[in-house]
Coordinates of C-alpha atoms in Angstrom, one line a residue:
Chain A
X28 CA -45.5 70.1 -32.6
X29 CA -48.7 68.2 -33.3
X30 CA -50.6 69.7 -36.2
X31 CA -47.6 71.4 -37.8
X32 CA -47.4 70.5 -41.5
X33 CA -44.5 68.1 -42.2
X34 CA -43.4 70.3 -45.1
X35 CA -42.4 73.2 -42.9
X36 CA -40.6 71.1 -40.3
X37 CA -36.8 71.1 -40.1
X38 CA -35.4 67.6 -39.7
X39 CA -34.9 67.2 -35.9
X40 CA -31.8 65.0 -36.1
X41 CA -28.6 64.6 -38.1
X42 CA -28.3 61.4 -40.1
X43 CA -25.8 59.0 -38.4
X44 CA -22.7 58.0 -40.5
X45 CA -19.9 55.5 -40.1
X46 CA -17.9 58.3 -38.5
X47 CA -20.5 59.5 -36.1
X48 CA -21.7 56.1 -34.7
X49 CA -19.4 55.3 -31.8
X50 CA -17.8 51.8 -31.7
X51 CA -18.9 51.6 -28.0
X52 CA -21.3 53.2 -25.5
X53 CA -23.7 53.9 -28.4
X54 CA -26.4 54.7 -25.8
X55 CA -24.5 57.9 -25.0
X56 CA -24.7 59.2 -28.6
X57 CA -27.3 61.6 -29.8
X58 CA -28.0 63.2 -33.2
X59 CA -30.7 65.6 -31.9
X60 CA -30.2 69.0 -33.5
X61 CA -31.5 71.0 -30.6
X62 CA -29.2 69.2 -28.2
X63 CA -26.2 69.7 -30.5
X64 CA -26.9 73.4 -30.9
X65 CA -27.2 73.9 -27.2
X66 CA -23.9 72.2 -26.5
X67 CA -22.2 74.2 -29.2
X68 CA -23.7 77.5 -28.1
X69 CA -22.7 77.1 -24.4
X70 CA -18.9 76.6 -25.1
X71 CA -16.3 79.2 -25.9
X72 CA -13.6 77.1 -27.5
X73 CA -13.7 74.2 -29.9
X74 CA -10.8 71.9 -30.8
X75 CA -10.2 72.0 -34.5
X76 CA -8.4 69.0 -36.0
X77 CA -6.8 68.8 -39.4
X78 CA -4.0 66.9 -41.1
X79 CA -0.8 68.5 -41.9
X80 CA 2.0 66.6 -43.6
X81 CA 0.2 63.4 -42.8
X82 CA 0.0 63.9 -39.1
X83 CA -2.9 65.3 -37.0
X84 CA -3.0 68.8 -35.5
X85 CA -5.5 69.9 -32.9
X86 CA -5.8 73.6 -32.0
X87 CA -8.2 75.3 -29.7
X88 CA -10.0 78.2 -31.3
X89 CA -13.1 80.4 -30.9
X90 CA -16.1 79.7 -33.2
X91 CA -19.5 81.0 -34.0
X92 CA -22.8 79.4 -35.2
X93 CA -25.3 80.7 -37.7
X94 CA -28.0 78.1 -38.1
X95 CA -26.4 74.9 -39.5
X96 CA -23.1 76.6 -40.2
X97 CA -20.1 76.9 -37.9
X98 CA -17.5 79.6 -38.5
X99 CA -13.9 79.8 -37.3
X100 CA -11.8 82.8 -37.8
X101 CA -8.2 83.8 -37.4
X102 CA -5.3 85.7 -38.9
X103 CA -4.9 85.1 -42.6
X104 CA -1.5 83.7 -41.6
X105 CA -2.7 81.0 -39.2
X106 CA -2.1 77.4 -40.5
X107 CA -5.5 75.9 -40.8
X108 CA -7.0 79.0 -42.3
X109 CA -4.2 79.4 -44.8
X110 CA -4.4 75.7 -45.7
X111 CA -8.2 76.0 -46.2
X112 CA -7.8 79.1 -48.4
X113 CA -5.2 77.4 -50.5
X114 CA -7.1 74.1 -51.0
X115 CA -9.7 74.3 -53.8
X116 CA -11.5 71.3 -52.3
X117 CA -11.5 72.7 -48.8
X118 CA -9.8 71.2 -45.8
X119 CA -11.1 68.0 -44.1
X120 CA -11.5 68.9 -40.4
X121 CA -13.0 67.5 -37.2
X122 CA -14.3 70.1 -34.8
X123 CA -15.0 69.0 -31.3
X124 CA -16.6 70.8 -28.3
X125 CA -16.7 69.4 -24.8
X126 CA -18.2 70.5 -21.5
X127 CA -17.1 68.8 -18.3
X128 CA -20.0 68.9 -15.9
X129 CA -19.1 66.7 -12.9
X130 CA -16.6 64.3 -11.5
X131 CA -17.9 60.8 -10.9
X132 CA -16.2 59.0 -8.0
X133 CA -17.1 55.4 -7.8
X134 CA -16.2 52.8 -5.1
X135 CA -14.1 51.0 -7.8
X136 CA -11.3 52.7 -9.7
X137 CA -12.7 51.2 -12.9
X138 CA -16.0 53.1 -12.7
X139 CA -14.5 56.5 -12.1
X140 CA -15.7 58.9 -14.8
X141 CA -16.9 62.3 -15.6
X142 CA -20.2 63.7 -16.7
X143 CA -19.7 65.5 -20.0
X144 CA -21.5 66.7 -23.1
X145 CA -19.6 66.8 -26.3
X146 CA -20.2 67.4 -30.0
X147 CA -18.1 66.1 -32.8
X148 CA -18.5 67.6 -36.3
X149 CA -16.8 66.0 -39.3
X150 CA -16.6 67.9 -42.6
X151 CA -14.8 70.0 -45.1
X152 CA -13.9 73.5 -44.0
X153 CA -14.2 76.1 -46.8
X154 CA -12.8 79.6 -47.0
X155 CA -15.6 82.3 -46.7
X156 CA -15.0 84.7 -49.6
X157 CA -18.4 86.3 -49.9
X158 CA -18.1 89.7 -48.0
X159 CA -21.6 89.6 -46.7
X160 CA -21.3 86.1 -45.3
X161 CA -18.0 86.9 -43.8
X162 CA -19.4 90.0 -42.0
X163 CA -22.2 87.9 -40.6
X164 CA -19.8 85.2 -39.5
X165 CA -17.6 87.8 -37.8
X166 CA -20.6 89.1 -35.9
X167 CA -21.6 85.6 -35.0
X168 CA -18.1 85.0 -33.6
X169 CA -18.3 88.1 -31.3
X170 CA -21.9 87.2 -30.3
X171 CA -20.8 83.7 -29.5
X172 CA -18.6 85.1 -26.7
X173 CA -21.4 87.4 -25.4
X174 CA -24.8 87.4 -27.1
X175 CA -25.7 90.8 -28.4
X176 CA -22.1 92.1 -28.1
X177 CA -21.5 92.7 -31.9
X178 CA -24.1 95.5 -31.8
X179 CA -22.2 97.2 -28.9
X180 CA -18.7 97.4 -30.3
X181 CA -17.0 99.0 -33.2
X182 CA -17.3 96.8 -36.3
X183 CA -14.2 95.6 -38.1
X184 CA -12.8 98.3 -40.4
X185 CA -11.5 97.6 -43.9
X186 CA -8.0 96.7 -42.7
X187 CA -9.2 94.4 -39.9
X188 CA -11.7 92.8 -42.2
X189 CA -9.0 92.0 -44.8
X190 CA -6.6 90.7 -42.1
X191 CA -9.2 88.2 -40.8
X192 CA -9.7 84.8 -42.5
X193 CA -13.0 83.0 -41.9
X194 CA -13.7 79.4 -42.7
X195 CA -17.1 77.6 -42.7
X196 CA -18.0 74.1 -41.6
X197 CA -21.5 72.9 -42.3
X198 CA -23.4 71.0 -39.5
X199 CA -24.1 67.8 -41.5
X200 CA -22.1 64.9 -40.2
X201 CA -22.6 65.6 -36.5
X202 CA -23.0 63.7 -33.2
X203 CA -23.3 64.5 -29.6
X204 CA -22.2 62.2 -26.8
X205 CA -23.1 62.6 -23.1
X206 CA -22.7 61.1 -19.8
X207 CA -25.2 62.2 -17.1
X208 CA -26.4 60.8 -13.8
X209 CA -24.6 59.3 -10.9
X210 CA -22.3 56.5 -9.9
X211 CA -22.5 53.1 -11.7
X212 CA -20.8 50.7 -9.3
X213 CA -21.0 47.0 -9.4
X214 CA -23.5 45.5 -7.0
X215 CA -20.8 43.6 -5.1
X216 CA -18.9 46.9 -4.5
X217 CA -21.7 48.8 -2.8
X218 CA -20.8 47.8 0.7
X219 CA -17.1 49.0 0.3
X220 CA -16.1 51.7 2.7
X221 CA -15.1 54.2 0.0
X222 CA -17.0 57.5 -0.4
X223 CA -18.7 57.6 -3.8
X224 CA -20.7 60.3 -5.5
X225 CA -20.9 63.2 -7.9
X226 CA -18.8 66.4 -7.6
X227 CA -20.4 69.0 -9.9
X228 CA -18.1 71.6 -11.4
X229 CA -18.9 75.2 -10.7
X230 CA -19.9 77.2 -13.8
X231 CA -20.5 80.9 -14.3
X232 CA -18.8 84.2 -14.2
X233 CA -17.0 86.3 -11.7
X234 CA -17.6 90.1 -11.5
X235 CA -16.6 91.8 -14.7
X236 CA -13.5 94.1 -14.4
X237 CA -13.8 97.2 -16.5
X238 CA -10.8 98.4 -18.5
X239 CA -8.8 101.4 -17.4
X240 CA -9.9 104.5 -19.2
X241 CA -13.5 103.6 -20.0
X242 CA -15.3 106.6 -21.5
X243 CA -17.0 108.5 -18.6
X244 CA -20.4 107.2 -17.7
X245 CA -19.8 103.8 -19.4
X246 CA -21.7 101.2 -17.2
X247 CA -21.6 97.4 -17.2
X248 CA -24.1 96.6 -20.0
X249 CA -27.3 94.7 -19.2
X250 CA -26.3 91.7 -21.4
X251 CA -23.3 91.2 -19.1
X252 CA -25.3 91.5 -15.9
X253 CA -27.6 88.9 -17.4
X254 CA -24.9 86.3 -17.7
Chain B
X3 CA 17.9 76.7 -7.5
X4 CA 21.2 78.5 -7.0
X5 CA 24.0 76.1 -6.0
X6 CA 22.2 73.0 -7.5
X7 CA 24.7 71.0 -9.6
X8 CA 23.9 71.2 -13.3
X9 CA 24.2 67.5 -13.6
X10 CA 21.2 66.7 -11.5
X11 CA 19.0 69.3 -13.2
X12 CA 16.2 68.4 -15.5
X13 CA 16.0 70.5 -18.6
X14 CA 13.6 73.3 -17.9
X15 CA 12.1 73.5 -21.3
X16 CA 11.0 71.4 -24.3
X17 CA 13.0 72.0 -27.5
X18 CA 10.9 73.9 -30.1
X19 CA 10.2 72.1 -33.4
X20 CA 8.6 73.2 -36.7
X21 CA 5.3 71.9 -35.4
X22 CA 5.5 73.6 -32.0
X23 CA 6.5 77.1 -33.2
X24 CA 3.4 79.0 -34.0
X25 CA 3.1 80.8 -37.3
X26 CA 1.9 83.9 -35.5
X27 CA 1.6 85.4 -32.0
X28 CA 4.9 83.6 -31.1
X29 CA 5.1 85.7 -27.9
X30 CA 2.2 83.7 -26.6
X31 CA 4.1 80.4 -26.9
X32 CA 6.1 78.8 -24.1
X33 CA 8.1 75.6 -23.8
X34 CA 8.5 75.8 -20.0
X35 CA 8.1 72.3 -18.5
X36 CA 6.7 73.5 -15.2
X37 CA 4.1 75.6 -17.0
X38 CA 3.1 72.8 -19.3
X39 CA 2.8 70.3 -16.4
X40 CA 0.6 72.8 -14.4
X41 CA -1.7 73.3 -17.4
X42 CA -2.0 69.6 -18.0
X43 CA -2.6 68.7 -14.3
X44 CA -5.4 71.3 -13.9
X45 CA -7.6 70.0 -16.8
X46 CA -9.8 66.9 -16.8
X47 CA -10.3 66.3 -20.5
X48 CA -7.8 66.4 -23.4
X49 CA -8.7 66.4 -27.1
X50 CA -7.0 63.6 -28.8
X51 CA -6.5 64.0 -32.5
X52 CA -5.5 61.2 -34.9
X53 CA -6.0 60.3 -38.6
X54 CA -8.4 57.7 -39.7
X55 CA -8.8 56.8 -43.4
X56 CA -7.0 60.0 -44.2
X57 CA -9.3 62.4 -42.3
X58 CA -8.8 63.9 -38.9
X59 CA -10.7 62.7 -35.8
X60 CA -10.7 64.7 -32.5
X61 CA -12.2 63.0 -29.4
X62 CA -12.4 64.2 -25.8
X63 CA -10.9 61.8 -23.3
X64 CA -9.6 61.6 -19.8
X65 CA -5.8 61.4 -19.3
X66 CA -3.2 61.1 -16.6
X67 CA 0.4 62.2 -16.3
X68 CA 3.4 60.5 -14.8
X69 CA 6.5 62.7 -15.1
X70 CA 7.1 63.2 -18.8
X71 CA 4.5 60.6 -19.9
X72 CA 0.8 61.1 -20.6
X73 CA -1.6 58.2 -20.5
X74 CA -5.0 57.8 -22.1
X75 CA -7.2 54.8 -21.4
X76 CA -10.4 53.4 -22.7
X77 CA -12.2 50.3 -23.7
X78 CA -10.0 47.9 -25.8
X79 CA -12.8 48.4 -28.4
X80 CA -12.4 52.2 -28.8
X81 CA -11.0 53.4 -32.1
X82 CA -7.8 55.2 -31.2
X83 CA -6.8 52.6 -28.7
X84 CA -7.5 49.7 -31.0
X85 CA -5.7 51.5 -33.8
X86 CA -2.7 52.1 -31.5
X87 CA -2.6 48.5 -30.4
X88 CA -2.7 47.3 -34.1
X89 CA 0.0 49.6 -35.3
X90 CA 3.6 48.3 -34.7
X91 CA 4.9 51.9 -35.2
X92 CA 2.3 53.4 -32.9
X93 CA -0.3 56.0 -33.8
X94 CA 0.6 59.6 -34.7
X95 CA -1.5 61.8 -32.4
X96 CA -1.9 65.4 -31.3
X97 CA -3.1 65.8 -27.8
X98 CA -4.4 69.3 -26.8
X99 CA -5.6 70.6 -23.4
X100 CA -7.2 74.1 -23.1
X101 CA -8.4 76.2 -20.2
X102 CA -10.7 79.2 -20.8
X103 CA -10.0 81.7 -18.0
X104 CA -11.8 84.9 -19.0
X105 CA -13.7 86.7 -21.7
X106 CA -12.0 89.8 -23.2
X107 CA -14.5 92.4 -24.3
X108 CA -12.9 95.1 -26.3
X109 CA -14.3 98.4 -27.7
X110 CA -13.7 97.0 -31.2
X111 CA -15.1 93.7 -32.4
X112 CA -11.7 92.9 -33.8
X113 CA -10.0 92.8 -30.4
X114 CA -12.5 90.6 -28.7
X115 CA -10.7 87.5 -27.3
X116 CA -10.5 85.1 -24.4
X117 CA -7.8 84.5 -21.9
X118 CA -6.7 80.9 -22.2
X119 CA -3.9 78.5 -21.4
X120 CA -3.4 75.6 -23.8
X121 CA -0.9 72.8 -24.3
X122 CA -0.3 71.0 -27.6
X123 CA 1.6 67.7 -27.6
X124 CA 2.7 66.0 -30.8
X125 CA 3.9 62.5 -30.9
X126 CA 3.4 58.8 -31.4
X127 CA 1.0 57.0 -29.1
X128 CA 2.1 53.5 -28.1
X129 CA 0.2 50.7 -26.5
X130 CA 1.2 50.1 -22.9
X131 CA 1.7 46.3 -22.6
X132 CA 3.9 46.1 -19.5
X133 CA 1.5 45.2 -16.7
X134 CA 3.4 47.3 -14.1
X135 CA 3.4 50.4 -16.2
X136 CA -0.2 49.8 -17.1
X137 CA -1.2 49.6 -13.4
X138 CA 0.7 52.8 -12.6
X139 CA -1.0 54.5 -15.6
X140 CA -4.4 53.4 -14.5
X141 CA -3.7 54.8 -11.0
X142 CA -2.5 58.1 -12.6
X143 CA -5.7 58.3 -14.5
X144 CA -7.8 58.1 -11.4
X145 CA -5.5 60.4 -9.4
X146 CA -5.8 62.9 -12.3
X147 CA -9.5 63.3 -11.5
X148 CA -8.9 63.6 -7.8
X149 CA -5.4 63.5 -6.4
X150 CA -5.0 60.6 -4.0
X151 CA -8.2 58.9 -5.1
X152 CA -6.6 55.7 -6.4
X153 CA -5.6 54.7 -2.8
X154 CA -9.2 55.2 -1.7
X155 CA -11.1 53.0 -4.2
X156 CA -11.1 49.3 -5.2
X157 CA -8.3 48.7 -7.7
X158 CA -9.2 47.2 -11.1
X159 CA -9.6 43.4 -10.9
X160 CA -8.2 41.0 -13.5
X161 CA -11.3 41.3 -15.8
X162 CA -11.4 45.1 -15.6
X163 CA -7.6 45.3 -16.2
X164 CA -7.9 43.2 -19.3
X165 CA -10.8 45.2 -20.6
X166 CA -8.9 48.5 -20.4
X167 CA -6.5 49.6 -23.0
X168 CA -3.8 52.2 -22.1
X169 CA -1.7 54.2 -24.5
X170 CA 1.3 56.4 -23.7
X171 CA 2.4 59.6 -25.3
X172 CA 5.8 61.0 -24.2
X173 CA 6.1 64.7 -23.5
X174 CA 8.8 65.6 -26.0
X175 CA 7.4 67.8 -28.7
X176 CA 5.3 70.1 -26.6
X177 CA 4.3 73.7 -26.5
X178 CA 2.1 75.9 -24.3
X179 CA 0.2 79.0 -25.6
X180 CA -1.4 81.6 -23.4
X181 CA -3.2 84.8 -23.4
X182 CA -3.4 86.7 -20.2
X183 CA -4.1 90.3 -19.1
X184 CA -6.6 92.8 -20.2
X185 CA -8.1 94.6 -23.2
X186 CA -5.8 95.6 -26.1
X187 CA -7.8 98.2 -27.9
X188 CA -6.4 100.6 -30.5
X189 CA -5.6 104.0 -29.1
X190 CA -8.1 105.7 -31.3
X191 CA -10.9 103.5 -29.9
X192 CA -10.4 104.3 -26.2
X193 CA -12.9 107.1 -26.2
X194 CA -15.7 105.0 -27.7
X195 CA -18.8 104.6 -25.5
X196 CA -18.7 100.8 -25.4
X197 CA -17.9 99.0 -22.1
X198 CA -14.7 97.0 -22.3
X199 CA -13.1 94.8 -19.8
X200 CA -12.4 91.3 -18.5
X201 CA -15.1 88.8 -17.5
X202 CA -13.3 86.0 -15.5
X203 CA -14.9 82.6 -15.7
X204 CA -15.8 81.0 -12.4
X205 CA -13.8 77.9 -11.5
X206 CA -14.2 75.4 -8.7
X207 CA -16.6 72.8 -7.4
X208 CA -20.1 72.6 -6.0
X209 CA -20.9 70.5 -2.9
X210 CA -20.2 66.8 -3.5
X211 CA -23.4 64.7 -3.6
X212 CA -22.9 61.3 -2.1
X213 CA -24.2 58.2 -3.9
X214 CA -27.3 56.4 -2.4
X215 CA -26.4 53.5 -0.3
X216 CA -23.0 54.6 0.9
X217 CA -21.7 52.2 3.6
X218 CA -22.7 53.5 7.0
X219 CA -20.3 56.1 8.5
X220 CA -18.7 56.9 5.1
X221 CA -17.8 60.6 5.2
X222 CA -16.8 63.0 2.5
X223 CA -13.0 62.4 2.3
X224 CA -10.5 65.1 3.2
X225 CA -9.0 65.2 -0.3
X226 CA -12.4 66.2 -1.6
X227 CA -13.0 68.9 1.0
X228 CA -9.6 70.3 0.0
X229 CA -10.7 70.8 -3.6

């Protein structure tokens, strides 16, 4: 904002690194923090990559965000969490989130594509051992599924808290990549008789289905109706 | 099918390995080929993991399937494709596909979850150099976006064909993992006053938007209306 003192401003973008500058289609890349946060906050599942015995592993998992920190949780027995807990130096990971927004059908096979928004985070995952940070992270994980939900559910008890491992990944080496817009056919293909265009994917929610045996008088909460 | 000779039958399941047997929630794992194929065929984007300079990289990318082979394509300049082409022994990868089907809101924070279906494929990606296999793979990649589409678009010309790299990953070390069903709250939580239930995610397509300058008389094709 104009007039805002520089000293109180958060940097608006992540600094590009060798790993976050794409080898091609660099115009699709962005380091804008607001854009990155929006992409992260809209998705439910990330794909967490790590190296085990020298080979890559990619697992889908829920996550939560608190400012410039991402949290992943799971059973204390799950592989990446156990590996992180056992590694003093943390576990090198790559965490990726992708939205598919539309199918792009071009007149040429070559220019078929999709519109998408993705975020790739490189860094070192570290075990969260501080109980207060862990509790906040566990709330963030629930609120990531439905904002406000952590205040309308029973918090983890001592046993559940102990059975849950939480790891943290700082948003530091981060990039977004997007494709938006329409069809990019070659000029000489425009007269071809093939239909070309954009097929947007439907987003949203179906009507919530209440669990059997809800306590009498339990209504669908407002934060769900707002989805 | 009853009466079908065993000799003509394909094995119905992938053989579990150390990498495809989960350390926990083993009841959610499946090795059923039909189920794996269905999960793969329904998604648009996979998350391809590989190791670069000792650290993991996870990138979203389109893919196609021909029987028990997956294909990924890209510019000959893109990192995983270039790395595969340069490695005589191929590139160790992990390719993961995930659908999020529903949000699971439990009375307890601990039992919040999502319903999902995922497939994880481990293996060695290899450069596709045979022109006929490459052409079939490129068709499969277009048909993966919209079945039948490769026959209704201009095929890649010589220059486009040369600019495209295709890598193959055999479906061999593969597992699916699923969560389905409703809320799994603890018996002692059932009387809590929190709403609990399933919020299904909406799936499908919005109305296709034709590109400007379609050749006169070009209608939305039947295979798109069928989506």
